[in-house]
Short mmCIF file of C-alpha atoms and ligand atoms in Angstrom, two decimals:
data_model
loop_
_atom_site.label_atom_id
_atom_site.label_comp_id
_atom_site.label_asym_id
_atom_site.label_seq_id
_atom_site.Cartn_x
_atom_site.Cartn_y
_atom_site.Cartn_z
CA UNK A 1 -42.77 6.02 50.86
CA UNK A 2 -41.71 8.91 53.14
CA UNK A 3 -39.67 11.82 51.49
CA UNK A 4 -36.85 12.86 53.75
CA UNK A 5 -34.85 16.07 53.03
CA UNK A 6 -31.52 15.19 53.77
CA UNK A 7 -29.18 18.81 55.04
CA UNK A 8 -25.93 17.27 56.31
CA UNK A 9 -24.33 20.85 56.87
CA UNK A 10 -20.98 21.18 58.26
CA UNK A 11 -18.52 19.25 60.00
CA UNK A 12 -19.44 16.66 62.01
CA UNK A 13 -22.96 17.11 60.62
CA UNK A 14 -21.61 15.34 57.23
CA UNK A 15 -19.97 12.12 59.35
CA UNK A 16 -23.34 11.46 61.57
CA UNK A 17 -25.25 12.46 58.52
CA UNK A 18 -23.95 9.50 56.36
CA UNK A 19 -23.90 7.18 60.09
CA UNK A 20 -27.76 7.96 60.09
CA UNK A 21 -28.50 7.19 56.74
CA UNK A 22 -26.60 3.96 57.08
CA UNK A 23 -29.31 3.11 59.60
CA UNK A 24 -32.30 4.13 57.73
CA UNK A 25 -31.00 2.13 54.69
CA UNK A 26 -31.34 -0.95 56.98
CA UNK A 27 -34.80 -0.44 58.21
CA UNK A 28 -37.72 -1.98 56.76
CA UNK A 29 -39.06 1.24 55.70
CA UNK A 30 -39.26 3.02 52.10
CA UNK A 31 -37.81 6.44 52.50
CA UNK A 32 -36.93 8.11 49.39
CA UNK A 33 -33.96 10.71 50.26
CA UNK A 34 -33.44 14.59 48.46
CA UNK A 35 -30.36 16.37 49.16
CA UNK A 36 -30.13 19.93 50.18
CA UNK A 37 -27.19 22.33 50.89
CA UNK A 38 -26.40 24.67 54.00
CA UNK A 39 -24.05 25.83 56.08
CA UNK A 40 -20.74 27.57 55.85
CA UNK A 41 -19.48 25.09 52.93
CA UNK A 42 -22.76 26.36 51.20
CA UNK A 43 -21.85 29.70 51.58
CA UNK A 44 -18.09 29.36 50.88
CA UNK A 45 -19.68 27.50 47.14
CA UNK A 46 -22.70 29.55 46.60
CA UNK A 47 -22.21 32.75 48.65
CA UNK A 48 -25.43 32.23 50.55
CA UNK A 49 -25.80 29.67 53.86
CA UNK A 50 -29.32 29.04 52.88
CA UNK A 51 -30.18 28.74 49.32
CA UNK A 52 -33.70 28.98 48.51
CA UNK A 53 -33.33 25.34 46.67
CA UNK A 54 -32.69 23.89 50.10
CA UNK A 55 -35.57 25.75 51.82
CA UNK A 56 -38.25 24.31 48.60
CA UNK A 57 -36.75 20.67 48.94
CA UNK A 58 -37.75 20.86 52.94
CA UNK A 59 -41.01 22.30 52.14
CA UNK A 60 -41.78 19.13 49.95
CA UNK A 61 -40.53 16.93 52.49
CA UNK A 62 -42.59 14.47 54.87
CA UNK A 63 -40.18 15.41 57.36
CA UNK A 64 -36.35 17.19 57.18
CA UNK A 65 -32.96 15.31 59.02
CA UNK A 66 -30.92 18.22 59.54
CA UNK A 67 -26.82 17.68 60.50
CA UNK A 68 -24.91 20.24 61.89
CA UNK A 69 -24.06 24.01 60.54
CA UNK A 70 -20.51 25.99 61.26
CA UNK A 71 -21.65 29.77 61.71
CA UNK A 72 -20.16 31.62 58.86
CA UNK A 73 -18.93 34.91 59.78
CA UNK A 74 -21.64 38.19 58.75
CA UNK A 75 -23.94 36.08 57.48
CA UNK A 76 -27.37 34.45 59.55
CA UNK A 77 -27.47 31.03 60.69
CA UNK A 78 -28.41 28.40 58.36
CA UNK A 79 -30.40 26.23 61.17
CA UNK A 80 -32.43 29.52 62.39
CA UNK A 81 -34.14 30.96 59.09
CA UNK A 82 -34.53 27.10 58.34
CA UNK A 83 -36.78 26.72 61.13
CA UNK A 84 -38.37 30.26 60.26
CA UNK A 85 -38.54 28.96 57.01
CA UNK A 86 -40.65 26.00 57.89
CA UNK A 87 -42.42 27.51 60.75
CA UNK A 88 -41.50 24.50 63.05
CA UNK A 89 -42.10 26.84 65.85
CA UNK A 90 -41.33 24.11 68.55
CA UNK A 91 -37.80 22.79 69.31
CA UNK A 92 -38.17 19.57 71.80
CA UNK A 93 -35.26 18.36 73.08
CA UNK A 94 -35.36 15.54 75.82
CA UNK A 95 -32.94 14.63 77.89
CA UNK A 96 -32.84 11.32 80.00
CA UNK A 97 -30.17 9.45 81.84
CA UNK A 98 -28.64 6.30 79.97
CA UNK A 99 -27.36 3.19 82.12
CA UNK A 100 -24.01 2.94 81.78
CA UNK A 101 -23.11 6.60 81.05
CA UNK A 102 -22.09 9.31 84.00
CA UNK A 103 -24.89 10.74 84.88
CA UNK A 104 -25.56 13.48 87.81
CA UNK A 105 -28.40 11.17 88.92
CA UNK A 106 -29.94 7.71 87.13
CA UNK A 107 -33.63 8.88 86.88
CA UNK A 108 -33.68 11.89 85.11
CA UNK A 109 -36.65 12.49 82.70
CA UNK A 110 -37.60 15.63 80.95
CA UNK A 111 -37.91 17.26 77.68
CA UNK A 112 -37.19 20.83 76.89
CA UNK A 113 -39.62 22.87 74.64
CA UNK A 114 -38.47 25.61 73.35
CA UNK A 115 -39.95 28.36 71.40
CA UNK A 116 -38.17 28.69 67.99
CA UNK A 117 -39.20 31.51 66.02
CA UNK A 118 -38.55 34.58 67.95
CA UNK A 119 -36.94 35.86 71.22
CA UNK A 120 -33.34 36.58 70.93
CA UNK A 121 -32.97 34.82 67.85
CA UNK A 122 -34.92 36.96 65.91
CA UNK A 123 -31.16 38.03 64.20
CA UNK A 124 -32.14 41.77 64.29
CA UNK A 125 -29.07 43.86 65.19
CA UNK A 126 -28.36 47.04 64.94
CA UNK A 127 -26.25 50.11 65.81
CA UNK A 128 -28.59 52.98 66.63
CA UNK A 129 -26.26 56.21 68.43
CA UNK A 130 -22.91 54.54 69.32
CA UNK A 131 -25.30 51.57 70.87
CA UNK A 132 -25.86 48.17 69.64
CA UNK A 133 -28.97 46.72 70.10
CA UNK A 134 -30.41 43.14 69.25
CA UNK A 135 -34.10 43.20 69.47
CA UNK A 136 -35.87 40.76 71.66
CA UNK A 137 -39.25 39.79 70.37
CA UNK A 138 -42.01 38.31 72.26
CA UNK A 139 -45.44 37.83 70.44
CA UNK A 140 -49.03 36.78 72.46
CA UNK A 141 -49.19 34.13 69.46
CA UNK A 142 -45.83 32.68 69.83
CA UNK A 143 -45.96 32.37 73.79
CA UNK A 144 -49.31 30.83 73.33
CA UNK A 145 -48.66 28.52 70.68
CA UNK A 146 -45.08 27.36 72.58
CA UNK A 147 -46.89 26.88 75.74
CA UNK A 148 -50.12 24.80 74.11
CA UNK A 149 -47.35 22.59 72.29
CA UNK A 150 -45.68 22.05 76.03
CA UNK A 151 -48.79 20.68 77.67
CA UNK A 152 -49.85 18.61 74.70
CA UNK A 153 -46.49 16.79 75.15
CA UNK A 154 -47.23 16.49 78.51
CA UNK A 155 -49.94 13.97 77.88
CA UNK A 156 -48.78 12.93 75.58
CA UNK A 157 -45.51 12.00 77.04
CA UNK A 158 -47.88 10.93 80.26
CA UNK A 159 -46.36 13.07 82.19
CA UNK A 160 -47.91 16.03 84.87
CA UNK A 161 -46.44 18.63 84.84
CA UNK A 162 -45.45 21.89 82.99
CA UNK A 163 -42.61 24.10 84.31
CA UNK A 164 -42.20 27.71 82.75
CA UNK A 165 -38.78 29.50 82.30
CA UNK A 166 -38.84 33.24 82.01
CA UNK A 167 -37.20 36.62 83.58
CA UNK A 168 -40.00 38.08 84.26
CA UNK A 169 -38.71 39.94 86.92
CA UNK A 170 -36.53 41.81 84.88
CA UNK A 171 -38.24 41.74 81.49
CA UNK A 172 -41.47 42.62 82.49
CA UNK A 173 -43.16 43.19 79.19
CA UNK A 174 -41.80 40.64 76.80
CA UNK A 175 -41.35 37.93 79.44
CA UNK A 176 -44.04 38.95 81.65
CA UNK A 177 -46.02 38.28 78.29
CA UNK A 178 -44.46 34.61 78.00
CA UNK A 179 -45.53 33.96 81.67
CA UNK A 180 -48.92 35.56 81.07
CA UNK A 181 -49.85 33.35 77.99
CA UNK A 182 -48.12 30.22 79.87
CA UNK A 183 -50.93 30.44 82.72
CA UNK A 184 -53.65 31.23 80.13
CA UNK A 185 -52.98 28.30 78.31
CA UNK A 186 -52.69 25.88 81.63
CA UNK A 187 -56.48 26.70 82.10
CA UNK A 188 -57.23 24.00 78.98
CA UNK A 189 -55.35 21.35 81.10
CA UNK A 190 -56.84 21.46 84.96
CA UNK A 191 -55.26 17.83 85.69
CA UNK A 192 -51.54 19.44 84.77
CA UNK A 193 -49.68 21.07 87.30
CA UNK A 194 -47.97 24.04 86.78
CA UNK A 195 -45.14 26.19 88.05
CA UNK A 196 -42.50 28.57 86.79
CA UNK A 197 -39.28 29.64 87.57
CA UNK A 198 -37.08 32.64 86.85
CA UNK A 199 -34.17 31.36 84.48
CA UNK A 200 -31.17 31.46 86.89
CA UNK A 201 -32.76 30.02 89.55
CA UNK A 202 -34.01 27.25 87.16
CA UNK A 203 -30.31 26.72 85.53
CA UNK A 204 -29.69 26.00 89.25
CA UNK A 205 -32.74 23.66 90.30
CA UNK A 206 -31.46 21.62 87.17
CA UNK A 207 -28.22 20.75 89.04
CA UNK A 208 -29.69 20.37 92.24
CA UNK A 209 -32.84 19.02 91.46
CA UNK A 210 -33.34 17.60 88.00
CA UNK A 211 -35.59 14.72 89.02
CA UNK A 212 -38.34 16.88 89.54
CA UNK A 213 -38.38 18.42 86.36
CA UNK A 214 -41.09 16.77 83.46
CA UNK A 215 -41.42 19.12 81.06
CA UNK A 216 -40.10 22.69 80.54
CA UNK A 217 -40.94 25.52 78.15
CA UNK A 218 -38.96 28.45 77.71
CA UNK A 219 -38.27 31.33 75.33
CA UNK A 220 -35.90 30.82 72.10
CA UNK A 221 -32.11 31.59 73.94
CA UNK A 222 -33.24 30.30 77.56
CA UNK A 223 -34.27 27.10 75.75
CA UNK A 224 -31.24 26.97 73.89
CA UNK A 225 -28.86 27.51 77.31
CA UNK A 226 -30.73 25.35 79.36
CA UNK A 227 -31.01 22.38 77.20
CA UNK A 228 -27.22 22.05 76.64
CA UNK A 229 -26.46 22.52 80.55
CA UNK A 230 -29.28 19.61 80.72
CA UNK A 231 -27.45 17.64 78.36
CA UNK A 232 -24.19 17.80 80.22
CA UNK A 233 -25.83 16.32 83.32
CA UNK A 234 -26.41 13.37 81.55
CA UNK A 235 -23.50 12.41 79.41
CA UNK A 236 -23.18 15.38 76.97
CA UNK A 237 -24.27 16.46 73.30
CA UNK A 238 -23.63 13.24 72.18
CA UNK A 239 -27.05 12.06 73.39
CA UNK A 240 -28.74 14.97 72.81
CA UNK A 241 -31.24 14.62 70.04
CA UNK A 242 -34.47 17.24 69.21
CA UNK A 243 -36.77 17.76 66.99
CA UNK A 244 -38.17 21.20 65.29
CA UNK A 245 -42.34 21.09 64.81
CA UNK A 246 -44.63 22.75 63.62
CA UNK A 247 -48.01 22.41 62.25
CA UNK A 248 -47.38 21.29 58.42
CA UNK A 249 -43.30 19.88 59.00
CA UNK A 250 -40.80 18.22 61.29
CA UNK A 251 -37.16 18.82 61.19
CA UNK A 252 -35.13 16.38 63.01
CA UNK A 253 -31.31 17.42 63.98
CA UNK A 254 -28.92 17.05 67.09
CA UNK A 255 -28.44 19.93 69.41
CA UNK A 256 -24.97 19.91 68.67
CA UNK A 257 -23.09 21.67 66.54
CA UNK A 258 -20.36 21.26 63.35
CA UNK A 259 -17.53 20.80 66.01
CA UNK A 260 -14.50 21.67 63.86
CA UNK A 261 -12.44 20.68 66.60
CA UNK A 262 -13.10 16.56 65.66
CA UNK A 263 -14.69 16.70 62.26
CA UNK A 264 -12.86 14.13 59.75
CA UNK A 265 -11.70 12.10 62.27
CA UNK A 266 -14.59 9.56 62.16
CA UNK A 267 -14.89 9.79 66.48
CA UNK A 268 -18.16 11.95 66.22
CA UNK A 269 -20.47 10.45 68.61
CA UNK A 270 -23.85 9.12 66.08
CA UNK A 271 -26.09 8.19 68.98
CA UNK A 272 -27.42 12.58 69.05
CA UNK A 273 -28.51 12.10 65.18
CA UNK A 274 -29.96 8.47 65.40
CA UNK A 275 -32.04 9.80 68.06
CA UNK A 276 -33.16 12.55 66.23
CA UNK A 277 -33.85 10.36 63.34
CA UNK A 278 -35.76 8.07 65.71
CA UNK A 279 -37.82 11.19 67.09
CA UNK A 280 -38.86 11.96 63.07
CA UNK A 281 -39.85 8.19 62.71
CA UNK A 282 -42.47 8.86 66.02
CA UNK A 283 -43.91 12.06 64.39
CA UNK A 284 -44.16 10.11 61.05
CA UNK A 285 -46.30 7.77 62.65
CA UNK A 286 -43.43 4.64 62.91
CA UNK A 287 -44.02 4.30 66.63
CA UNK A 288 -42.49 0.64 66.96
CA UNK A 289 -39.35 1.29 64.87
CA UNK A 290 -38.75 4.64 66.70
CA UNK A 291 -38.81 2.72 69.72
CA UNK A 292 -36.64 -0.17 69.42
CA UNK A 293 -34.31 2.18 67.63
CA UNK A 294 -34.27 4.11 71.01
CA UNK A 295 -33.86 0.64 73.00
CA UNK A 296 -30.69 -0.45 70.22
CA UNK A 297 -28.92 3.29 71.27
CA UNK A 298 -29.87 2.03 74.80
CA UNK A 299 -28.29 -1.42 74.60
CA UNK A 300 -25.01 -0.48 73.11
CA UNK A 301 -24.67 2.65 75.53
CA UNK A 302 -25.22 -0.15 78.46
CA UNK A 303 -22.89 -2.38 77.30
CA UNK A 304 -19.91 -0.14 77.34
CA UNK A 305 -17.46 -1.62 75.12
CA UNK A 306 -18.72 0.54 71.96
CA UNK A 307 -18.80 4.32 72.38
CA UNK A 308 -17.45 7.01 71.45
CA UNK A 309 -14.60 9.56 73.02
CA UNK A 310 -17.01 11.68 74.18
CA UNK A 311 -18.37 8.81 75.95
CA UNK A 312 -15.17 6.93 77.39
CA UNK A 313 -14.61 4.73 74.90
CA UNK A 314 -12.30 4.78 71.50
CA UNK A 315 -15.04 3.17 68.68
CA UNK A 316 -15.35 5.31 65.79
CA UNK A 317 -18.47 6.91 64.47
CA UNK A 318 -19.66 3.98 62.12
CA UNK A 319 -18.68 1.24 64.91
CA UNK A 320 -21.30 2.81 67.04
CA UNK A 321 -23.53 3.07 64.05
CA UNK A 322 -23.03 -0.77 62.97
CA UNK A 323 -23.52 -1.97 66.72
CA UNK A 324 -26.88 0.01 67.06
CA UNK A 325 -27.86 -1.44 63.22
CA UNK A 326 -26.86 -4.59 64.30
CA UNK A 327 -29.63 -4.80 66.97
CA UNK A 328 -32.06 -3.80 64.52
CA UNK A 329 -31.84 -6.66 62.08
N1 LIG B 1 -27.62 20.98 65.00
C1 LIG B 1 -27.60 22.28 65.57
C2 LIG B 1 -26.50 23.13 65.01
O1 LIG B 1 -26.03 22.94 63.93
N2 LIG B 1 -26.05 24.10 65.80
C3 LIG B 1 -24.96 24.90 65.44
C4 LIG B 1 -25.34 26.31 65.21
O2 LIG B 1 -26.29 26.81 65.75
N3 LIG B 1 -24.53 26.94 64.40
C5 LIG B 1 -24.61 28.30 64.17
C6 LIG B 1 -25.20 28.62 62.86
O3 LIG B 1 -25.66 27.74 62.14
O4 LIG B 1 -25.22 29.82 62.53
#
């Protein structure tokens, strides 16, 4: 029996939330689901966006499903101290091409890792003498830890190569710390190859070269950027799924967000949040049913006639859903 915190969020989070667990509820698995609140609806019923209820029912999870959170104004992100929270200091987001959908090229291939626990995102602004500063926080352990995580899913992922993203030409100290760790740690893995690239150049080498790219490590807001240009060369957010990990706890979510714009409508493209949910069943140890879930989101994507708006198409959120269940049973 695997216990699966269940934090729909906001939005679009709720509608792929309940699409997900439709899924689950199919499989021949025992999961046994606990409910936790967050999000801007949290904070609009319990003045808070993360109560500490949610935080304890993660904590006794096997493994979190996280949906999507609407930033409430004045307050910090839901999502961010959630990670904190559960120290899943690395966000992996892959992105691949899927037959059928628009892609810039058929054979791209990589994963994004992404350090999640400090950088930009360490939500520490203030105004100091009429200026307003956000503080930028590198660490030794983080870099290290981010970049050890990056070539273990190299092999593991059987692929060769390790790509660092920095500005270390411009950030000297805290980047030319990520860089410096990044190298240190590539001494543990001689049959890995390794280069980096300054963060503009690489958001350009991802346009004009994606291909070459395996897997990528960057700091907490390049990570961020980069994986949702990546995800545009290949169809979109709508098959963008990741997963937060750390060393005791997996969250699972979709790099989107709540989008307002299409919540309640019942168009919210699923395939982001199945994918996600299939990326939890691999780190649970469910290797086979993570796969063929992967091949069922394949399938219907190939076929065409059931997608999403995002996608082309004009299927609703559970039609998806039911298609990719269908090739399950
Ligand atoms: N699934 C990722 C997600 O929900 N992203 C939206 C986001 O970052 N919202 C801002 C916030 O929660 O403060």
């Amino acid at each position: 029996m695997y216990k699966i915190a269940i934090i729909s969020g906001d939005g679009i989070g709720k509608e792929v939330m309940s699409a997900c667990e439709y899924l689950l509820d199919k499989l021949d698995l025992n999961f046994s689901f606990k409910y936790g609140e967050a999000g801007y609806e949290c904070f609009k019923n319990n003045g808070i966006t993360l109560p500490e209820e949610t935080i304890k029912i993660a904590n006794k999870s096997d493994a979190v499903l996280f949906g999507a959170s609407t930033s409430t104004p004045g307050q910090p992100s839901p999502i961010i101290n959630l990670r904190k929270a559960l120290n899943v200091y690395a966000n992996i987001r892959p992105i691949k091409s899927y037959k059928g959908v628009k892609c810039i090229r058929d054979d791209i291939d990589f994963v994004i890792v992404r350090e999640n626990t400090e950088g930009l995102y360490s939500q520490k602004e203030y105004e100091e003498n009429n200026k307003l500063i956000a503080e930028r926080i590198i660490t030794h352990t983080a870099s290290e830890r981010i970049s050890k995580a990056a070539f273990h899913l190299c092999l593991k992922r059987g692929q060769s190569k390790v790509t660092c993203v920095h500005k270390s030409n411009v950030l000297k100290k805290t980047d030319g710390i990520f860089k410096e760790s990044f190298y240190k740690i590539a001494k543990n893995y001689p049959q890995i190859t390794t280069e980096d690239y300054y963060v503009d150049a690489m958001a350009m080498y991802l346009l004009t070269q994606p291909q070459n790219f395996e897997v990528i490590v960057s700091s907490n807001l390049f990570g961020d950027i980069l994986s949702d240009e990546s995800a545009g060369l290949v169809g979109g957010l709508g098959l963008a799924p990741s997963g937060n990990i750390g060393d005791h706890n997996g969250l699972f979510e979709p790099v989107h967000g709540s989008a307002p714009d299409i919540a309640g409508k019942n168009i919210a493209n699923p395939c982001s949040m199945i994918l996600s949910a299939a990326m939890m069943l691999d780190y649970l140890g469910e290797w086979e049913i993570s796969n063929n879930i992967k091949k069922a989101v394949e399938k219907v994507i190939a076929e065409c006639n059931i997608r999403t708006p995002d996608l082309g198409g004009t299927s609703t959120t559970m039609e998806v859903t039911k298609a990719i269940t269908k090739e399950l049973i």
